[in-house]
CSV table of C-alpha atoms and ligand atoms in Angstrom, one decimal:
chain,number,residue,atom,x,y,z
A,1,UNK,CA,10.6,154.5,145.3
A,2,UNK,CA,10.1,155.3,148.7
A,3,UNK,CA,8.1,158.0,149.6
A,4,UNK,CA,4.8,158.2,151.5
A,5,UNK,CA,2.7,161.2,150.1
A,6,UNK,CA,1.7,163.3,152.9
A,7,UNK,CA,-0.4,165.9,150.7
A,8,UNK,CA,-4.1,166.5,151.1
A,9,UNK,CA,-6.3,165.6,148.2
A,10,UNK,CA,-8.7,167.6,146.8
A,11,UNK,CA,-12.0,166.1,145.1
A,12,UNK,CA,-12.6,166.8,141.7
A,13,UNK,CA,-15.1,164.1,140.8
A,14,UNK,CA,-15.8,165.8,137.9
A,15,UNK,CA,-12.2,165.5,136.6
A,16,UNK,CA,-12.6,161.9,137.7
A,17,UNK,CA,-15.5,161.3,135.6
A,18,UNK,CA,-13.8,163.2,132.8
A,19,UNK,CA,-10.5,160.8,132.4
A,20,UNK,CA,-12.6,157.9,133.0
A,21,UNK,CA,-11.8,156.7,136.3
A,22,UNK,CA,-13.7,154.2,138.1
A,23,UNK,CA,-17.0,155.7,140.3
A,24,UNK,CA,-15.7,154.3,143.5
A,25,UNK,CA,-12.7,156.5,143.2
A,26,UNK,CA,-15.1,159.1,141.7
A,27,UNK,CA,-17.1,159.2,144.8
A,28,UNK,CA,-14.6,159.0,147.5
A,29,UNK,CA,-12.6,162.1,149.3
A,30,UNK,CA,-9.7,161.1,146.9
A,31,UNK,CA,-7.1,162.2,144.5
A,32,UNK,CA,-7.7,164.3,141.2
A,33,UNK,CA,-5.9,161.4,138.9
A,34,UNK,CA,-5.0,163.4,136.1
A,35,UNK,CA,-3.3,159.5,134.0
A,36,UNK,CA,-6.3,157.6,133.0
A,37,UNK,CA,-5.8,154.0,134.4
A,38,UNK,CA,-5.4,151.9,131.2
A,39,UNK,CA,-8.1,150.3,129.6
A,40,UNK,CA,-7.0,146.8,131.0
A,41,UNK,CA,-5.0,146.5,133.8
A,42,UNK,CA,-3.3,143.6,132.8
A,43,UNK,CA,-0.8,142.2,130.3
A,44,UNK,CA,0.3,138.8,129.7
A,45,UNK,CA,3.4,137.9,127.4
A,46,UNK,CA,5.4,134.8,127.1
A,47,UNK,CA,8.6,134.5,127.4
A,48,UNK,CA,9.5,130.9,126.2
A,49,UNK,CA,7.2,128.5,127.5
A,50,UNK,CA,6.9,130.8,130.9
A,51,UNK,CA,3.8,133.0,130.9
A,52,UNK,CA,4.4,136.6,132.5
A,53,UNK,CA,1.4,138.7,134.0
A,54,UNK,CA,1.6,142.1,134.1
A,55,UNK,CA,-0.7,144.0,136.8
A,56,UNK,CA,-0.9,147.6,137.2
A,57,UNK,CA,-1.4,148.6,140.5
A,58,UNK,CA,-1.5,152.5,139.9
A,59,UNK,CA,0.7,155.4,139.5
A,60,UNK,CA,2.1,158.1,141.6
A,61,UNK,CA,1.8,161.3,140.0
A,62,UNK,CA,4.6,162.8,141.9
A,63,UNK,CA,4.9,166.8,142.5
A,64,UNK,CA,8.2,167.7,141.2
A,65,UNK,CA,11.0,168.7,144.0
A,66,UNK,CA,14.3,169.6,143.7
A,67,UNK,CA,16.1,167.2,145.6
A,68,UNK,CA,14.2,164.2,143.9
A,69,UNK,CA,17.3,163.7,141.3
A,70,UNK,CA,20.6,164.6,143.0
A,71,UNK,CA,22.6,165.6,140.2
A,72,UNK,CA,19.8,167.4,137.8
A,73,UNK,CA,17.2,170.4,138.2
A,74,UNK,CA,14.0,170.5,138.1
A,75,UNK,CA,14.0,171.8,134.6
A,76,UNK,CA,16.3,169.4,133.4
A,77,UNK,CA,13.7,167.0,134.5
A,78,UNK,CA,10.7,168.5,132.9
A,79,UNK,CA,12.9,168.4,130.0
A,80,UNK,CA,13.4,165.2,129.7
A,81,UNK,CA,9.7,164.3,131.1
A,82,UNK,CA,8.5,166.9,127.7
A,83,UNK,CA,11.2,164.8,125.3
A,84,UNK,CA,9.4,161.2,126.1
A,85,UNK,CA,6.6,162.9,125.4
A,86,UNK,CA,4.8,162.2,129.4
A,87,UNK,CA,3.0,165.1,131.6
A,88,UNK,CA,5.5,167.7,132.5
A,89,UNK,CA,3.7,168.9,135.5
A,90,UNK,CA,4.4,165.5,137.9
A,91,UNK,CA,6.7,163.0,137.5
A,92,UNK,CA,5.0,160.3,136.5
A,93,UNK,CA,5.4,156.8,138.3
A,94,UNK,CA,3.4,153.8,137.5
A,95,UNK,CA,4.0,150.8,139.4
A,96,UNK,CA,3.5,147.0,137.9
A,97,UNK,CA,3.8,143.8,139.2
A,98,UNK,CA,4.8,140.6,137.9
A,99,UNK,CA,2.9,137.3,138.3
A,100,UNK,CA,5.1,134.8,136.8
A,101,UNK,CA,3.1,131.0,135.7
A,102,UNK,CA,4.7,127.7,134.7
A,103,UNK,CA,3.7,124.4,135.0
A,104,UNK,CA,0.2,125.8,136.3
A,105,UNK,CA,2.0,126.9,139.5
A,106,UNK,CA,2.2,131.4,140.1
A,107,UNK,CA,4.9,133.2,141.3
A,108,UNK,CA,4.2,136.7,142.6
A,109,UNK,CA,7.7,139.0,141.8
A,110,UNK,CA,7.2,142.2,144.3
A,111,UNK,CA,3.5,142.7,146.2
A,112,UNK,CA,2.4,145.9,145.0
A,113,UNK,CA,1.8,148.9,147.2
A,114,UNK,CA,-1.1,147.1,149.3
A,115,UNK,CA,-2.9,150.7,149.1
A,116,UNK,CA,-0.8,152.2,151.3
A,117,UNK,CA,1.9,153.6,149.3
A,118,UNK,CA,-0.1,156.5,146.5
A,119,UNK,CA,-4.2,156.8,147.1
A,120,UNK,CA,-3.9,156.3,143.6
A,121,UNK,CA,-2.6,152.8,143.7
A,122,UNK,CA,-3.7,149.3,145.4
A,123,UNK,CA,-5.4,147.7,142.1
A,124,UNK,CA,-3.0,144.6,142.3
A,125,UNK,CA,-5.8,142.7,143.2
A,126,UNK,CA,-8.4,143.7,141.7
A,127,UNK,CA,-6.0,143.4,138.4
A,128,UNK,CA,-5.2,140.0,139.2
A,129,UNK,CA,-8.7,138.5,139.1
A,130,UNK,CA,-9.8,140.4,136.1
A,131,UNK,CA,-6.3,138.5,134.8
A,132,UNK,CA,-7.9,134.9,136.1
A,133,UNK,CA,-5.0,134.5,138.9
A,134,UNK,CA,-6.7,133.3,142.1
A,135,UNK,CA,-4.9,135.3,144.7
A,136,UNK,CA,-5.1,132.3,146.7
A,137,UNK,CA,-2.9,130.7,144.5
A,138,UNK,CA,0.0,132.5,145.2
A,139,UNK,CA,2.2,130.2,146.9
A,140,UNK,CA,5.9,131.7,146.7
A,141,UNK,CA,6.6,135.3,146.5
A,142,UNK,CA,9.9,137.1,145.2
A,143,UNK,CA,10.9,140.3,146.8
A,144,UNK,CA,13.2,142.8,145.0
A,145,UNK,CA,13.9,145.2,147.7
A,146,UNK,CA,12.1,146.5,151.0
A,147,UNK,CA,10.8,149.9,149.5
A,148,UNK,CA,7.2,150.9,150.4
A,149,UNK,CA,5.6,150.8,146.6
A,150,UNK,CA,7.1,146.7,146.9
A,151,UNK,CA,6.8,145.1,150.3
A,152,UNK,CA,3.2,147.0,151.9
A,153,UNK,CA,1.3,144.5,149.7
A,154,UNK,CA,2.1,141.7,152.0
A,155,UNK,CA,1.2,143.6,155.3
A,156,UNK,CA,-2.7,144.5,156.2
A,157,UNK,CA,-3.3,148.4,156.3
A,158,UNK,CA,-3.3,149.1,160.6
A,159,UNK,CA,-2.7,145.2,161.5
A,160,UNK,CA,-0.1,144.3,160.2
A,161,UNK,CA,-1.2,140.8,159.4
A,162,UNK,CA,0.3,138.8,156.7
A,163,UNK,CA,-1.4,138.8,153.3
A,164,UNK,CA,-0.3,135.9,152.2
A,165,UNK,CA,0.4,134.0,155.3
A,166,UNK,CA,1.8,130.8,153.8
A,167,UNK,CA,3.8,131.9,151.0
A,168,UNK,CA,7.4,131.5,150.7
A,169,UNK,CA,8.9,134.5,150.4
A,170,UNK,CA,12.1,134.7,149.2
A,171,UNK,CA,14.8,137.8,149.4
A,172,UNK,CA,18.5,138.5,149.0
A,173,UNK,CA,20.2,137.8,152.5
A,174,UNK,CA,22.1,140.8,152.1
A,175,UNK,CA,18.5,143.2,151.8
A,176,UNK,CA,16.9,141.1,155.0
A,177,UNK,CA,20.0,141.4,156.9
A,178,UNK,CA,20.7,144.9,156.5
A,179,UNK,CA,17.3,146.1,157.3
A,180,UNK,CA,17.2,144.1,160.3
A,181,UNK,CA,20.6,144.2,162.0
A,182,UNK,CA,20.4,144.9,165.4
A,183,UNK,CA,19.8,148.8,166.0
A,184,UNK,CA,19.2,149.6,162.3
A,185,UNK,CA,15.5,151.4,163.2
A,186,UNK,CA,17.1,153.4,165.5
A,187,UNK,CA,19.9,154.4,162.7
A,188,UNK,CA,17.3,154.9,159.9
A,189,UNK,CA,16.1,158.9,158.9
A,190,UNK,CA,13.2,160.1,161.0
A,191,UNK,CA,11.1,159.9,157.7
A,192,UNK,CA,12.3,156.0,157.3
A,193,UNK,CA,11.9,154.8,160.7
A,194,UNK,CA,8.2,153.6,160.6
A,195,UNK,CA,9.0,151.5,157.8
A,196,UNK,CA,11.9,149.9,159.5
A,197,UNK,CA,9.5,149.0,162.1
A,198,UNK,CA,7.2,147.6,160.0
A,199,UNK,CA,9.9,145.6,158.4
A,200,UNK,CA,11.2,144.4,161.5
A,201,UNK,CA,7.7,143.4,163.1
A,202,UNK,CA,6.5,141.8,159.9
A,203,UNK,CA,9.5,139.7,158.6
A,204,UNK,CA,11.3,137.8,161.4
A,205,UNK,CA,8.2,136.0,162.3
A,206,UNK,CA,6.8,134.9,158.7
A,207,UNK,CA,6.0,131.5,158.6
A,208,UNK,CA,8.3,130.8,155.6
A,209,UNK,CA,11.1,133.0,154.6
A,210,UNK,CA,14.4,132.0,152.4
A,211,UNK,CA,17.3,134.2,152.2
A,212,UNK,CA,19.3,133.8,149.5
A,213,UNK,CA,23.0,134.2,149.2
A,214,UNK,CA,24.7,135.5,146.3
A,215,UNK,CA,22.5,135.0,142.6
A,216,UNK,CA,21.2,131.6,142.2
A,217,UNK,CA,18.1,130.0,141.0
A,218,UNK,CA,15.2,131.0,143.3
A,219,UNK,CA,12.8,128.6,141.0
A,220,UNK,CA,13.1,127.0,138.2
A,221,UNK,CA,14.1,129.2,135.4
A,222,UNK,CA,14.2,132.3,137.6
A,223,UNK,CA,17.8,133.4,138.9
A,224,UNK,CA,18.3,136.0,141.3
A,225,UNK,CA,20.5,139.2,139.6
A,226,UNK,CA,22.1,141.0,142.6
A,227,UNK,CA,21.7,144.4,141.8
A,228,UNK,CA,22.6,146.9,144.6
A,229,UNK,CA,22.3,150.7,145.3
A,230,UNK,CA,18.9,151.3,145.1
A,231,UNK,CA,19.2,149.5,148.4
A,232,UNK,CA,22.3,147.1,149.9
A,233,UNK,CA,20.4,144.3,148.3
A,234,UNK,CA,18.4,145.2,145.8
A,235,UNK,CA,17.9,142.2,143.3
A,236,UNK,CA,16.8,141.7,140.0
A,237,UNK,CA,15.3,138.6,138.4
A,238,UNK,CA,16.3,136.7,135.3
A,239,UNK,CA,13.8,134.7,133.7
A,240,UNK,CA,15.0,132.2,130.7
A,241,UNK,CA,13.1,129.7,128.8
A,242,UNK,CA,13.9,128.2,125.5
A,243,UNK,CA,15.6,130.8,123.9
A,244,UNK,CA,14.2,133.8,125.8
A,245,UNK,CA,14.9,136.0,128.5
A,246,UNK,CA,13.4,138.5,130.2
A,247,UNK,CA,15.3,140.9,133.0
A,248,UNK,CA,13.4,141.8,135.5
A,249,UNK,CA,15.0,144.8,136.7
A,250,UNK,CA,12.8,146.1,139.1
A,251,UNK,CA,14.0,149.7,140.3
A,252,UNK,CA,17.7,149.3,138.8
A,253,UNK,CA,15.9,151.9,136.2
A,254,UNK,CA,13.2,153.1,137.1
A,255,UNK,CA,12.1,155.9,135.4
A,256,UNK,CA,13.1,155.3,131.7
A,257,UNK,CA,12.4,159.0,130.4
A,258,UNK,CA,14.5,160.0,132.9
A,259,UNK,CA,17.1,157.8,133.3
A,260,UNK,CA,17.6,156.3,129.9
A,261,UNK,CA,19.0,159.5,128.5
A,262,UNK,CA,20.4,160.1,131.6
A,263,UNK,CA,21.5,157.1,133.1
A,264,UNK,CA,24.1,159.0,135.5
A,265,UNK,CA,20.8,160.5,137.4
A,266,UNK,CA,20.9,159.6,141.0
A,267,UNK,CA,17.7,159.1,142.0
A,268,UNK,CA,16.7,160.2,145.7
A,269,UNK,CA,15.7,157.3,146.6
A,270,UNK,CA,18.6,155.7,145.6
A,271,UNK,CA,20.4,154.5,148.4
A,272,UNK,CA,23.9,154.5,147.6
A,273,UNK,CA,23.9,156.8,144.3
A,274,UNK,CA,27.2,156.1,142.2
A,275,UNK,CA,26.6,152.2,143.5
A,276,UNK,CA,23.0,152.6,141.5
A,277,UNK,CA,24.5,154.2,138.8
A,278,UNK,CA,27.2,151.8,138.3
A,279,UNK,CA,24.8,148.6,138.4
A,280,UNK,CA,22.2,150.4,135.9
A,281,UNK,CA,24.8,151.0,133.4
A,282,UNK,CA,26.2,147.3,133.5
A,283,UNK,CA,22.4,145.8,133.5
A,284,UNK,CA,21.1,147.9,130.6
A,285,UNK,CA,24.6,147.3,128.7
A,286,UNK,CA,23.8,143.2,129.4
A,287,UNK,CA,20.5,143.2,128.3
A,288,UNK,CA,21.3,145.0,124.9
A,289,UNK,CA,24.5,142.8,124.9
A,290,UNK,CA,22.1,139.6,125.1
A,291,UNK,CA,19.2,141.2,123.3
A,292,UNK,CA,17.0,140.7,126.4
A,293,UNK,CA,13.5,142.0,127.0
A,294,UNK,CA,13.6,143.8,130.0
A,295,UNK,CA,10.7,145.0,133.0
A,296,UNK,CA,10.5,147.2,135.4
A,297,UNK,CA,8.5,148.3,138.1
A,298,UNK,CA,7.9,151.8,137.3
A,299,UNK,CA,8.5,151.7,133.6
A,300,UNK,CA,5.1,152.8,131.5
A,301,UNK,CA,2.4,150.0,131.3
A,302,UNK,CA,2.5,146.7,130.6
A,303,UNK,CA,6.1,147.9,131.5
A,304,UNK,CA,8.6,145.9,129.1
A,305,UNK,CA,10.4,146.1,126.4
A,306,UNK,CA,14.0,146.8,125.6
A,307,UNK,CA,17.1,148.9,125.6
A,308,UNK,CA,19.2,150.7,123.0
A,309,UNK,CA,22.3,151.9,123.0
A,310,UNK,CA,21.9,156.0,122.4
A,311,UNK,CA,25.2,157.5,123.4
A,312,UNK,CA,25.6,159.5,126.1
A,313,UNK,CA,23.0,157.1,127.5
A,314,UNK,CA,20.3,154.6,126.1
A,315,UNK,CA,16.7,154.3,124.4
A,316,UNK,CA,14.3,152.5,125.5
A,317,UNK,CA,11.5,150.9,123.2
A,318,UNK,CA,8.5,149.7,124.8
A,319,UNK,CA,6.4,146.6,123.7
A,320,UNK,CA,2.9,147.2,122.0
A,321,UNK,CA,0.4,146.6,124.2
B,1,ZN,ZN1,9.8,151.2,143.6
């Protein structure tokens, strides 16, 4: 997901109050949530020996617009939105992040939105403590792709500055180089050029950055999926231990009740459509193939589970939490 929302909130502390939102959010000039955050805004599974954190970091509830799936209507959206039984009057988007520990050492996967993606999200943090991960602890960070919702966690709101100053942060070569080729900014949309800049005044100077070439290991247990479309280098992450594994697929699907039924949707946001389309398919066909578990960033909270074949498309079946 990419967008910046440029509406104007309206208070409604009393709607606040009623879903149970926190007071600070309550009290401020913010949004009128309408999806309750849930009760604990973290999850932890294992997968083998590896422990997996799940953090919410919030949800955009996003107004629906026609050109937000490229082949579908409105209506056959609120369709499908009514079907997996979700509001039908936004589109809702939840964002999770991964904190991956083994061996006592963290590993973020993706940064979180930072709280300058939704005004509804930015909880990483918070989530993470109440969790009992130091945030100081983080020592390498993985990076899926260079959307907004994935990358703004690592950059201070006006600043800049780094977040996490001396974390590795590691990225498919073919995401860092297209996003900072020579006169790329200057290519981008009007509506994508601050990022661009951002991307380009944050990331060539970081202390310690690895690209990585091609899907290899990235740490131990963790090889990098290339996964492209979404953006040129969009990558997933496969996690196996023991017997287990666990696909973190990040935005190659990111709206199940959308795009499990329909996994042909182009998303908006979606960089090069049929591309995404044609890696979605082939992931979500592998992890029923291997009987994976699978995560993504915008699936429901805790945001895993797995993938059923459900001709014309696929089911997906979340875990309990
Ligand atoms: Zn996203």
């Amino acid at each position: 997901m990419l967008d910046l929302s440029r509406r104007r909130f309206v208070v409604s502390t009393g709607l606040a109050a009623a879903f149970g939102l926190n007071s600070r959010l309550a009290i401020s000039p913010a949004f009128a949530q309408k999806t309750p955050d849930p009760p604990k805004g973290f999850y932890q599974y294992k997968v083998g020996s590896v422990e997996v954190t799940a953090l919410y970091d919030g949800i955009w509830e996003k107004p629906h617009d026609p050109a937000f799936i490229k082949n579908a209507s409105v209506e056959e959206t609120v369709e499908a939105l009514r079907t997996a039984g979700l509001p039908t009057d936004f589109v809702s988007i939840p964002l999770t992040v991964l904190v991956v520990t083994f061996n006592g050492k963290h590993i973020l996967i993706d940064s979180g939105s930072g709280g300058q993606w939704q005004p509804t999200a930015g909880k990483l943090h918070a989530n993470m403590k109440a969790a009992g991960i130091d945030p100081a602890k983080i020592r390498t960070i993985l990076i899926s792709h260079f959307h907004p919702d994935h990358i703004f966690g690592l950059m201070e709101k006006g600043t800049n500055k780094p977040v996490w100053p001396d974390a590795e942060l590691i990225v498919s070569a073919s995401e860092y180089k297209w996003w900072t080729e020579a006169g790329r900014v200057e290519k981008l949309p009007e509506a994508r050029k601050p990022l661009g800049h951002r991307i380009n005044t944050v990331f060539p100077t970081w202390k310690n950055f690895t690209l990585i070439e091609g899907e290899r290991e990235v740490a131990p247990g963790i090889q990098l999926v290339s996964a492209p479309g979404h953006t040129p280098g969009h990558s997933a992450f496969l996690i196996g231990s023991g017997n287990q594994q666990l696909m973190v697929s990040n935005d190659t699907a990111y709206v199940p009740a959308l795009l499990a039924p329909h996994p042909d949707w182009q998303g908006a946001y979606d960089q090069d459509g049929p591309l995404a389309v044609k890696t979605r398919k082939a992931m979500l066909d592998r992890v029923i193939a291997e009987k994976m578990m699978i995560c993504g960033a915008h699936f429901p909270f805790p945001g895993a589970g797995t993938f059923t074949k459900d001709a014309p498309g696929y089911a997906f079946v979340p875990v309990a939490a």
